[in-house]
PDB file of C-alpha atoms in Angstrom:
ATOM      1  CA  MET A   1      43.069 -12.752  25.740  1.00  0.00           C
ATOM      2  CA  ILE A   2      39.209 -12.612  26.715  1.00  0.00           C
ATOM      3  CA  ASP A   3      38.009  -9.349  26.678  1.00  0.00           C
ATOM      4  CA  SER A   4      35.415  -9.507  29.836  1.00  0.00           C
ATOM      5  CA  ARG A   5      33.428  -6.873  28.613  1.00  0.00           C
ATOM      6  CA  GLU A   6      32.188  -8.617  25.793  1.00  0.00           C
ATOM      7  CA  THR A   7      30.657 -12.229  27.877  1.00  0.00           C
ATOM      8  CA  GLN A   8      27.226 -11.015  27.984  1.00  0.00           C
ATOM      9  CA  LYS A   9      27.064 -10.825  23.698  1.00  0.00           C
ATOM     10  CA  LYS A  10      24.762 -13.439  21.956  1.00  0.00           C
ATOM     11  CA  ALA A  11      23.975 -13.630  18.417  1.00  0.00           C
ATOM     12  CA  PHE A  12      21.699 -16.096  16.392  1.00  0.00           C
ATOM     13  CA  VAL A  13      21.004 -17.313  12.827  1.00  0.00           C
ATOM     14  CA  ILE A  14      17.297 -18.901  12.470  1.00  0.00           C
ATOM     15  CA  GLY A  15      15.569 -20.788   9.592  1.00  0.00           C
ATOM     16  CA  THR A  16      14.082 -24.402   9.555  1.00  0.00           C
ATOM     17  CA  PRO A  17      16.100 -26.476   8.200  1.00  0.00           C
ATOM     18  CA  ILE A  18      19.003 -25.029   9.863  1.00  0.00           C
ATOM     19  CA  ARG A  19      21.341 -27.701  11.376  1.00  0.00           C
ATOM     20  CA  HIS A  20      23.573 -27.082   8.102  1.00  0.00           C
ATOM     21  CA  SER A  21      24.086 -23.479   8.630  1.00  0.00           C
ATOM     22  CA  ARG A  22      27.650 -22.416   8.570  1.00  0.00           C
ATOM     23  CA  SER A  23      27.352 -19.269   9.767  1.00  0.00           C
ATOM     24  CA  PRO A  24      28.134 -20.287  13.232  1.00  0.00           C
ATOM     25  CA  MET A  25      31.419 -22.002  12.086  1.00  0.00           C
ATOM     26  CA  ILE A  26      32.440 -18.390  10.506  1.00  0.00           C
ATOM     27  CA  HIS A  27      30.960 -15.487  13.455  1.00  0.00           C
ATOM     28  CA  GLY A  28      32.707 -18.642  15.485  1.00  0.00           C
ATOM     29  CA  TYR A  29      36.492 -18.375  13.835  1.00  0.00           C
ATOM     30  CA  TRP A  30      35.563 -14.524  14.150  1.00  0.00           C
ATOM     31  CA  LEU A  31      35.082 -14.388  17.950  1.00  0.00           C
ATOM     32  CA  LYS A  32      38.000 -16.121  18.792  1.00  0.00           C
ATOM     33  CA  ASN A  33      40.163 -14.649  16.515  1.00  0.00           C
ATOM     34  CA  PHE A  34      38.783 -11.026  18.432  1.00  0.00           C
ATOM     35  CA  GLY A  35      39.135 -13.041  22.126  1.00  0.00           C
ATOM     36  CA  ILE A  36      35.820 -12.252  21.961  1.00  0.00           C
ATOM     37  CA  ALA A  37      33.782 -13.908  24.841  1.00  0.00           C
ATOM     38  CA  GLY A  38      30.123 -14.033  23.144  1.00  0.00           C
ATOM     39  CA  SER A  39      28.734 -16.726  21.408  1.00  0.00           C
ATOM     40  CA  TYR A  40      26.892 -17.206  17.509  1.00  0.00           C
ATOM     41  CA  GLN A  41      24.523 -20.408  17.489  1.00  0.00           C
ATOM     42  CA  ALA A  42      22.027 -21.877  15.172  1.00  0.00           C
ATOM     43  CA  VAL A  43      18.421 -21.760  16.225  1.00  0.00           C
ATOM     44  CA  GLU A  44      15.257 -23.627  14.630  1.00  0.00           C
ATOM     45  CA  VAL A  45      12.752 -21.852  14.531  1.00  0.00           C
ATOM     46  CA  GLN A  46       9.477 -23.000  12.678  1.00  0.00           C
ATOM     47  CA  VAL A  47       7.352 -20.338  10.446  1.00  0.00           C
ATOM     48  CA  ALA A  48       4.134 -21.075  13.572  1.00  0.00           C
ATOM     49  CA  ASP A  49       6.774 -19.699  16.272  1.00  0.00           C
ATOM     50  CA  LEU A  50       8.786 -16.811  13.858  1.00  0.00           C
ATOM     51  CA  ASP A  51       6.212 -14.197  15.464  1.00  0.00           C
ATOM     52  CA  GLY A  52       6.579 -15.155  18.977  1.00  0.00           C
ATOM     53  CA  PHE A  53      10.841 -15.424  18.856  1.00  0.00           C
ATOM     54  CA  LEU A  54      11.388 -12.034  17.766  1.00  0.00           C
ATOM     55  CA  GLY A  55       8.787 -10.837  20.338  1.00  0.00           C
ATOM     56  CA  GLU A  56      10.845 -12.532  23.135  1.00  0.00           C
ATOM     57  CA  LEU A  57      13.748 -11.202  21.223  1.00  0.00           C
ATOM     58  CA  ARG A  58      12.846  -8.017  22.208  1.00  0.00           C
ATOM     59  CA  THR A  59      12.157  -8.339  25.462  1.00  0.00           C
ATOM     60  CA  SER A  60      14.698 -11.289  27.307  1.00  0.00           C
ATOM     61  CA  GLY A  61      17.571  -9.647  26.414  1.00  0.00           C
ATOM     62  CA  GLU A  62      19.080 -12.595  25.837  1.00  0.00           C
ATOM     63  CA  PHE A  63      20.544 -11.804  22.359  1.00  0.00           C
ATOM     64  CA  GLN A  64      22.242  -8.599  20.857  1.00  0.00           C
ATOM     65  CA  GLY A  65      20.474  -9.844  17.161  1.00  0.00           C
ATOM     66  CA  GLY A  66      20.721 -12.140  13.958  1.00  0.00           C
ATOM     67  CA  ASN A  67      20.490 -13.711  11.248  1.00  0.00           C
ATOM     68  CA  VAL A  68      17.721 -14.835   9.531  1.00  0.00           C
ATOM     69  CA  THR A  69      17.234 -17.124   6.711  1.00  0.00           C
ATOM     70  CA  ILE A  70      14.810 -19.442   4.368  1.00  0.00           C
ATOM     71  CA  PRO A  71      11.498 -19.262   5.192  1.00  0.00           C
ATOM     72  CA  HIS A  72      11.623 -16.455   7.119  1.00  0.00           C
ATOM     73  CA  LYS A  73      13.022 -13.533   5.165  1.00  0.00           C
ATOM     74  CA  GLU A  74      10.100 -12.243   4.091  1.00  0.00           C
ATOM     75  CA  ARG A  75       8.064 -12.429   7.901  1.00  0.00           C
ATOM     76  CA  ALA A  76      11.030 -10.668   9.669  1.00  0.00           C
ATOM     77  CA  CYS A  77      11.597  -7.832   7.241  1.00  0.00           C
ATOM     78  CA  ALA A  78       7.652  -7.315   7.672  1.00  0.00           C
ATOM     79  CA  LEU A  79       7.574  -7.773  11.797  1.00  0.00           C
ATOM     80  CA  ALA A  80      10.615  -5.250  12.036  1.00  0.00           C
ATOM     81  CA  ASP A  81       9.891  -2.069  14.065  1.00  0.00           C
ATOM     82  CA  GLU A  82      12.670   0.007  11.804  1.00  0.00           C
ATOM     83  CA  PRO A  83      14.012  -2.292   8.478  1.00  0.00           C
ATOM     84  CA  ASP A  84      15.609  -0.128   6.192  1.00  0.00           C
ATOM     85  CA  GLU A  85      15.556   0.837   2.493  1.00  0.00           C
ATOM     86  CA  LEU A  86      17.400  -1.979   1.567  1.00  0.00           C
ATOM     87  CA  ALA A  87      15.364  -4.657   3.116  1.00  0.00           C
ATOM     88  CA  LYS A  88      12.099  -2.457   2.406  1.00  0.00           C
ATOM     89  CA  GLU A  89      12.591  -2.540  -0.936  1.00  0.00           C
ATOM     90  CA  LEU A  90      13.814  -6.444  -0.749  1.00  0.00           C
ATOM     91  CA  GLY A  91      10.715  -7.460   1.860  1.00  0.00           C
ATOM     92  CA  ALA A  92      12.994  -9.473   3.102  1.00  0.00           C
ATOM     93  CA  ALA A  93      15.680  -8.401   5.676  1.00  0.00           C
ATOM     94  CA  ASN A  94      18.381 -11.766   6.811  1.00  0.00           C
ATOM     95  CA  THR A  95      20.122  -9.158   9.938  1.00  0.00           C
ATOM     96  CA  LEU A  96      18.017  -8.111  12.631  1.00  0.00           C
ATOM     97  CA  TRP A  97      19.915  -6.427  15.781  1.00  0.00           C
ATOM     98  CA  LEU A  98      18.200  -4.929  18.900  1.00  0.00           C
ATOM     99  CA  ASP A  99      18.752  -0.750  19.912  1.00  0.00           C
ATOM    100  CA  GLU A 100      16.332   0.649  22.313  1.00  0.00           C
ATOM    101  CA  GLY A 101      14.360  -2.098  22.631  1.00  0.00           C
ATOM    102  CA  ARG A 102      13.264  -1.500  18.511  1.00  0.00           C
ATOM    103  CA  LEU A 103      14.154  -3.981  16.560  1.00  0.00           C
ATOM    104  CA  LYS A 104      16.056  -2.725  12.936  1.00  0.00           C
ATOM    105  CA  ALA A 105      16.697  -4.836   9.911  1.00  0.00           C
ATOM    106  CA  THR A 106      18.619  -4.851   7.252  1.00  0.00           C
ATOM    107  CA  ASN A 107      19.492  -6.725   3.964  1.00  0.00           C
ATOM    108  CA  THR A 108      23.061  -7.268   3.793  1.00  0.00           C
ATOM    109  CA  ASP A 109      22.971 -10.155   0.905  1.00  0.00           C
ATOM    110  CA  GLY A 110      23.675  -7.553  -1.802  1.00  0.00           C
ATOM    111  CA  TYR A 111      26.644  -6.417   0.210  1.00  0.00           C
ATOM    112  CA  GLY A 112      27.793  -9.661   0.180  1.00  0.00           C
ATOM    113  CA  PHE A 113      27.233 -10.023  -3.146  1.00  0.00           C
ATOM    114  CA  ALA A 114      29.025  -7.297  -4.187  1.00  0.00           C
ATOM    115  CA  ALA A 115      32.089  -6.897  -1.422  1.00  0.00           C
ATOM    116  CA  ASN A 116      33.066 -10.460  -3.333  1.00  0.00           C
ATOM    117  CA  LEU A 117      33.311  -9.789  -6.750  1.00  0.00           C
ATOM    118  CA  ASP A 118      35.163  -6.887  -5.540  1.00  0.00           C
ATOM    119  CA  GLU A 119      37.816  -8.801  -3.693  1.00  0.00           C
ATOM    120  CA  ARG A 120      37.819 -11.845  -6.648  1.00  0.00           C
ATOM    121  CA  ALA A 121      37.078  -8.983  -9.789  1.00  0.00           C
ATOM    122  CA  ARG A 122      38.102  -5.995  -8.899  1.00  0.00           C
ATOM    123  CA  GLY A 123      36.281  -3.695 -12.081  1.00  0.00           C
ATOM    124  CA  TRP A 124      33.637  -5.938 -12.496  1.00  0.00           C
ATOM    125  CA  ASP A 125      31.303  -2.980 -12.192  1.00  0.00           C
ATOM    126  CA  GLU A 126      32.884  -1.097 -14.992  1.00  0.00           C
ATOM    127  CA  THR A 127      30.482  -2.394 -17.535  1.00  0.00           C
ATOM    128  CA  SER A 128      27.402  -1.600 -19.100  1.00  0.00           C
ATOM    129  CA  ARG A 129      24.959  -4.525 -19.147  1.00  0.00           C
ATOM    130  CA  ALA A 130      24.321  -7.474 -17.109  1.00  0.00           C
ATOM    131  CA  VAL A 131      22.958 -10.478 -17.388  1.00  0.00           C
ATOM    132  CA  ILE A 132      21.287 -12.350 -14.438  1.00  0.00           C
ATOM    133  CA  LEU A 133      19.882 -15.814 -15.434  1.00  0.00           C
ATOM    134  CA  GLY A 134      16.975 -16.777 -12.887  1.00  0.00           C
ATOM    135  CA  ALA A 135      13.888 -14.518 -11.436  1.00  0.00           C
ATOM    136  CA  GLY A 136      13.687 -16.010  -7.626  1.00  0.00           C
ATOM    137  CA  GLY A 137      14.243 -14.648  -4.375  1.00  0.00           C
ATOM    138  CA  ALA A 138      17.772 -14.732  -4.570  1.00  0.00           C
ATOM    139  CA  SER A 139      17.323 -12.744  -7.318  1.00  0.00           C
ATOM    140  CA  ARG A 140      16.181  -9.576  -6.075  1.00  0.00           C
ATOM    141  CA  ALA A 141      19.140  -8.220  -3.656  1.00  0.00           C
ATOM    142  CA  ILE A 142      21.646  -9.436  -6.538  1.00  0.00           C
ATOM    143  CA  ILE A 143      19.650  -6.935  -8.567  1.00  0.00           C
ATOM    144  CA  GLN A 144      19.340  -4.653  -6.010  1.00  0.00           C
ATOM    145  CA  ALA A 145      22.943  -4.324  -5.673  1.00  0.00           C
ATOM    146  CA  VAL A 146      24.163  -4.512  -9.437  1.00  0.00           C
ATOM    147  CA  ARG A 147      21.754  -1.128 -10.050  1.00  0.00           C
ATOM    148  CA  ASP A 148      23.274   0.410  -6.982  1.00  0.00           C
ATOM    149  CA  ARG A 149      26.912   0.139  -8.383  1.00  0.00           C
ATOM    150  CA  GLY A 150      25.555   1.506 -11.594  1.00  0.00           C
ATOM    151  CA  VAL A 151      25.068  -0.732 -14.055  1.00  0.00           C
ATOM    152  CA  SER A 152      23.259   0.488 -16.588  1.00  0.00           C
ATOM    153  CA  GLU A 153      21.106  -2.310 -18.264  1.00  0.00           C
ATOM    154  CA  ILE A 154      20.461  -5.286 -15.962  1.00  0.00           C
ATOM    155  CA  HIS A 155      18.700  -8.133 -18.272  1.00  0.00           C
ATOM    156  CA  VAL A 156      16.761 -10.650 -16.255  1.00  0.00           C
ATOM    157  CA  VAL A 157      16.396 -14.165 -18.231  1.00  0.00           C
ATOM    158  CA  ASN A 158      14.082 -16.884 -16.516  1.00  0.00           C
ATOM    159  CA  ARG A 159      12.392 -19.907 -18.224  1.00  0.00           C
ATOM    160  CA  THR A 160       8.775 -18.448 -16.568  1.00  0.00           C
ATOM    161  CA  GLU A 161       9.629 -14.401 -18.439  1.00  0.00           C
ATOM    162  CA  ALA A 162       5.965 -13.061 -15.669  1.00  0.00           C
ATOM    163  CA  ARG A 163       8.837 -13.320 -13.106  1.00  0.00           C
ATOM    164  CA  ALA A 164      11.652 -11.738 -14.735  1.00  0.00           C
ATOM    165  CA  GLN A 165       9.049  -9.614 -15.240  1.00  0.00           C
ATOM    166  CA  GLU A 166       7.844  -8.840 -11.868  1.00  0.00           C
ATOM    167  CA  LEU A 167      11.121  -8.478 -10.719  1.00  0.00           C
ATOM    168  CA  ALA A 168      11.661  -5.425 -13.685  1.00  0.00           C
ATOM    169  CA  ASP A 169       8.513  -3.936 -12.560  1.00  0.00           C
ATOM    170  CA  ARG A 170      10.098  -3.597  -8.567  1.00  0.00           C
ATOM    171  CA  PHE A 171      13.639  -2.439 -10.206  1.00  0.00           C
ATOM    172  CA  GLY A 172      13.042  -0.199 -12.471  1.00  0.00           C
ATOM    173  CA  ALA A 173      13.668   1.334 -15.845  1.00  0.00           C
ATOM    174  CA  ARG A 174      17.134  -0.127 -16.142  1.00  0.00           C
ATOM    175  CA  VAL A 175      16.069  -4.125 -15.642  1.00  0.00           C
ATOM    176  CA  TYR A 176      14.731  -5.837 -18.714  1.00  0.00           C
ATOM    177  CA  ALA A 177      12.502  -9.071 -18.336  1.00  0.00           C
ATOM    178  CA  HIS A 178      13.870 -11.566 -21.092  1.00  0.00           C
ATOM    179  CA  PRO A 179      12.416 -15.332 -21.648  1.00  0.00           C
ATOM    180  CA  MET A 180      15.042 -18.127 -21.706  1.00  0.00           C
ATOM    181  CA  ASP A 181      15.249 -18.476 -25.760  1.00  0.00           C
ATOM    182  CA  ALA A 182      16.553 -14.269 -25.585  1.00  0.00           C
ATOM    183  CA  LEU A 183      19.605 -15.617 -23.518  1.00  0.00           C
ATOM    184  CA  THR A 184      22.287 -15.048 -26.176  1.00  0.00           C
ATOM    185  CA  GLU A 185      20.649 -12.425 -27.586  1.00  0.00           C
ATOM    186  CA  VAL A 186      20.819  -9.978 -24.178  1.00  0.00           C
ATOM    187  CA  MET A 187      24.495 -11.427 -23.491  1.00  0.00           C
ATOM    188  CA  GLN A 188      25.948  -9.827 -27.002  1.00  0.00           C
ATOM    189  CA  GLY A 189      28.607  -7.516 -25.567  1.00  0.00           C
ATOM    190  CA  ALA A 190      27.753  -8.269 -21.454  1.00  0.00           C
ATOM    191  CA  GLY A 191      30.845  -7.626 -19.230  1.00  0.00           C
ATOM    192  CA  LEU A 192      28.454  -9.318 -16.297  1.00  0.00           C
ATOM    193  CA  PHE A 193      27.290 -12.897 -16.143  1.00  0.00           C
ATOM    194  CA  ILE A 194      24.832 -14.285 -12.482  1.00  0.00           C
ATOM    195  CA  ASN A 195      23.481 -17.351 -12.396  1.00  0.00           C
ATOM    196  CA  THR A 196      20.947 -17.510  -9.433  1.00  0.00           C
ATOM    197  CA  THR A 197      19.330 -20.618 -10.018  1.00  0.00           C
ATOM    198  CA  SER A 198      19.571 -23.933  -8.745  1.00  0.00           C
ATOM    199  CA  LEU A 199      21.357 -25.643 -12.579  1.00  0.00           C
ATOM    200  CA  GLY A 200      23.314 -27.962 -12.263  1.00  0.00           C
ATOM    201  CA  MET A 201      22.922 -28.405  -8.794  1.00  0.00           C
ATOM    202  CA  ASP A 202      21.745 -32.067  -7.855  1.00  0.00           C
ATOM    203  CA  GLY A 203      21.695 -33.634 -10.518  1.00  0.00           C
ATOM    204  CA  GLU A 204      19.797 -31.074 -12.400  1.00  0.00           C
ATOM    205  CA  GLY A 205      20.398 -30.135 -15.770  1.00  0.00           C
ATOM    206  CA  SER A 206      22.763 -27.702 -16.714  1.00  0.00           C
ATOM    207  CA  LEU A 207      22.963 -25.113 -19.938  1.00  0.00           C
ATOM    208  CA  ASP A 208      25.388 -25.371 -22.503  1.00  0.00           C
ATOM    209  CA  ILE A 209      26.295 -21.445 -22.475  1.00  0.00           C
ATOM    210  CA  ASP A 210      28.560 -19.990 -24.963  1.00  0.00           C
ATOM    211  CA  PHE A 211      29.988 -16.678 -23.008  1.00  0.00           C
ATOM    212  CA  THR A 212      32.256 -16.477 -25.925  1.00  0.00           C
ATOM    213  CA  VAL A 213      29.324 -14.113 -27.763  1.00  0.00           C
ATOM    214  CA  MET A 214      30.064 -11.250 -24.072  1.00  0.00           C
ATOM    215  CA  ASP A 215      32.941  -9.002 -23.618  1.00  0.00           C
ATOM    216  CA  ALA A 216      35.898 -10.639 -23.659  1.00  0.00           C
ATOM    217  CA  LYS A 217      36.759  -9.257 -20.178  1.00  0.00           C
ATOM    218  CA  ALA A 218      33.596 -10.040 -19.061  1.00  0.00           C
ATOM    219  CA  VAL A 219      32.864 -11.892 -15.174  1.00  0.00           C
ATOM    220  CA  VAL A 220      30.684 -14.753 -15.275  1.00  0.00           C
ATOM    221  CA  THR A 221      30.121 -15.482 -11.622  1.00  0.00           C
ATOM    222  CA  ASP A 222      27.497 -18.192  -9.418  1.00  0.00           C
ATOM    223  CA  ILE A 223      25.537 -17.559  -5.968  1.00  0.00           C
ATOM    224  CA  VAL A 224      25.677 -21.115  -5.610  1.00  0.00           C
ATOM    225  CA  TYR A 225      28.760 -22.399  -3.529  1.00  0.00           C
ATOM    226  CA  VAL A 226      28.318 -26.001  -3.155  1.00  0.00           C
ATOM    227  CA  PRO A 227      30.337 -27.430  -5.166  1.00  0.00           C
ATOM    228  CA  LEU A 228      32.628 -24.660  -5.502  1.00  0.00           C
ATOM    229  CA  GLU A 229      33.057 -24.774  -8.753  1.00  0.00           C
ATOM    230  CA  THR A 230      29.344 -25.041 -10.246  1.00  0.00           C
ATOM    231  CA  PRO A 231      28.741 -26.613 -14.323  1.00  0.00           C
ATOM    232  CA  THR A 232      28.331 -22.180 -14.831  1.00  0.00           C
ATOM    233  CA  LEU A 233      31.623 -21.236 -13.658  1.00  0.00           C
ATOM    234  CA  ALA A 234      33.656 -24.602 -15.261  1.00  0.00           C
ATOM    235  CA  GLN A 235      31.736 -23.713 -18.818  1.00  0.00           C
ATOM    236  CA  ALA A 236      33.334 -20.097 -18.039  1.00  0.00           C
ATOM    237  CA  ARG A 237      36.480 -20.813 -17.221  1.00  0.00           C
ATOM    238  CA  ALA A 238      36.893 -23.486 -20.047  1.00  0.00           C
ATOM    239  CA  GLN A 239      36.380 -20.413 -22.609  1.00  0.00           C
ATOM    240  CA  GLY A 240      38.524 -18.442 -20.554  1.00  0.00           C
ATOM    241  CA  PHE A 241      36.343 -16.087 -18.490  1.00  0.00           C
ATOM    242  CA  THR A 242      37.053 -14.881 -15.224  1.00  0.00           C
ATOM    243  CA  ALA A 243      34.641 -16.901 -12.813  1.00  0.00           C
ATOM    244  CA  VAL A 244      33.921 -16.175  -9.331  1.00  0.00           C
ATOM    245  CA  ASP A 245      32.405 -18.740  -6.873  1.00  0.00           C
ATOM    246  CA  GLY A 246      29.738 -17.601  -4.733  1.00  0.00           C
ATOM    247  CA  LEU A 247      30.950 -18.810  -1.233  1.00  0.00           C
ATOM    248  CA  GLY A 248      32.658 -15.359  -1.254  1.00  0.00           C
ATOM    249  CA  MET A 249      28.937 -13.685  -0.339  1.00  0.00           C
ATOM    250  CA  LEU A 250      27.898 -15.638   2.016  1.00  0.00           C
ATOM    251  CA  LEU A 251      31.433 -14.853   3.733  1.00  0.00           C
ATOM    252  CA  HIS A 252      31.060 -11.212   2.859  1.00  0.00           C
ATOM    253  CA  GLN A 253      27.357 -10.842   4.175  1.00  0.00           C
ATOM    254  CA  ALA A 254      28.349 -12.067   7.031  1.00  0.00           C
ATOM    255  CA  VAL A 255      30.559  -9.142   8.334  1.00  0.00           C
ATOM    256  CA  PRO A 256      28.211  -6.221   9.144  1.00  0.00           C
ATOM    257  CA  GLY A 257      25.620  -7.692  11.100  1.00  0.00           C
ATOM    258  CA  PHE A 258      28.954  -9.238  13.400  1.00  0.00           C
ATOM    259  CA  GLU A 259      30.134  -5.703  13.532  1.00  0.00           C
ATOM    260  CA  LYS A 260      26.455  -4.845  15.099  1.00  0.00           C
ATOM    261  CA  TRP A 261      26.539  -7.084  17.602  1.00  0.00           C
ATOM    262  CA  PHE A 262      29.745  -7.365  18.992  1.00  0.00           C
ATOM    263  CA  GLY A 263      31.299  -4.169  17.676  1.00  0.00           C
ATOM    264  CA  ARG A 264      33.972  -5.083  15.501  1.00  0.00           C
ATOM    265  CA  ARG A 265      34.767  -5.754  12.032  1.00  0.00           C
ATOM    266  CA  PRO A 266      35.735  -8.702  11.023  1.00  0.00           C
ATOM    267  CA  VAL A 267      37.796  -9.593   7.844  1.00  0.00           C
ATOM    268  CA  VAL A 268      36.845 -12.255   5.140  1.00  0.00           C
ATOM    269  CA  ASP A 269      40.211 -13.802   4.753  1.00  0.00           C
ATOM    270  CA  GLU A 270      41.950 -17.020   3.325  1.00  0.00           C
ATOM    271  CA  THR A 271      41.411 -18.645   7.018  1.00  0.00           C
ATOM    272  CA  VAL A 272      38.227 -18.508   7.419  1.00  0.00           C
ATOM    273  CA  ARG A 273      37.375 -19.677   3.397  1.00  0.00           C
ATOM    274  CA  ALA A 274      39.451 -22.565   3.925  1.00  0.00           C
ATOM    275  CA  LEU A 275      37.513 -23.565   6.774  1.00  0.00           C
ATOM    276  CA  VAL A 276      34.590 -23.421   5.571  1.00  0.00           C
ATOM    277  CA  ILE A 277      35.907 -25.027   2.089  1.00  0.00           C
ATOM    278  CA  ALA A 278      37.160 -27.859   4.517  1.00  0.00           C
ATOM    279  CA  ASP A 279      33.533 -28.220   6.160  1.00  0.00           C
ATOM    280  CA  MET A 280      32.142 -28.683   2.559  1.00  0.00           C
ATOM    281  CA  ASP A 281      35.222 -31.301   1.671  1.00  0.00           C
ATOM    282  CA  ALA A 282      34.111 -33.164   5.129  1.00  0.00           C
ATOM    283  CA  HIS A 283      30.355 -33.520   4.065  1.00  0.00           C
TER     284      HIS A 283
END
């Protein structure tokens, strides 16, 4: 049954390119499930047009808010009237909403990452040592989430050590930077391994990683979800470790925004996961 009180609620995802975003599919599924006659649409916004889009968002009343993806996350955070502490530390926002005409912002990527592991590998945060491969933009929210869960040592390994050091400087004393040749050493006894790089994707070479030096109960995860079974995860499974794909991060990071825009908190279930996997298989 459609709730007529919800008919004016609209949300968006902006980025460029945006046509391949699966966010409209996810939010559309939840809208239908709740019987909300709202909408969630992908909007192509070029870099030069972002300031104008957000300015109009404040005044037009067309949207409740929306998601922000590449390449707008940093600028959206800077333009928001009230970015929260998570967004300010990251310097990036992926979720926007209006509150009495003021544009508020947060970043739910770290929440999505942690919620995915909570669902698929409960107890992942009980380790004292985590290893993060890669120091790109995606690493920031991951480091923040792992640190905020209380993991006492976070080792960031990257081809360019200076980029890893920038992250260590940003996130504090528990984060350590290393070059690639230190990977095996810092994996010793670790209970969590996170790949944030594109290694193994789109024809890129993959690393041959010996996960057996880690704790026997270690969890290995990859934030990439296309393909669902990345070379990193396949190697970990073959060596007997729990491996968690990155699709759940995409699904769970969408939950807080939906709740802010539409007033209901959705559940990430196997049906919405299967919906996205079917779409991935079709393309």
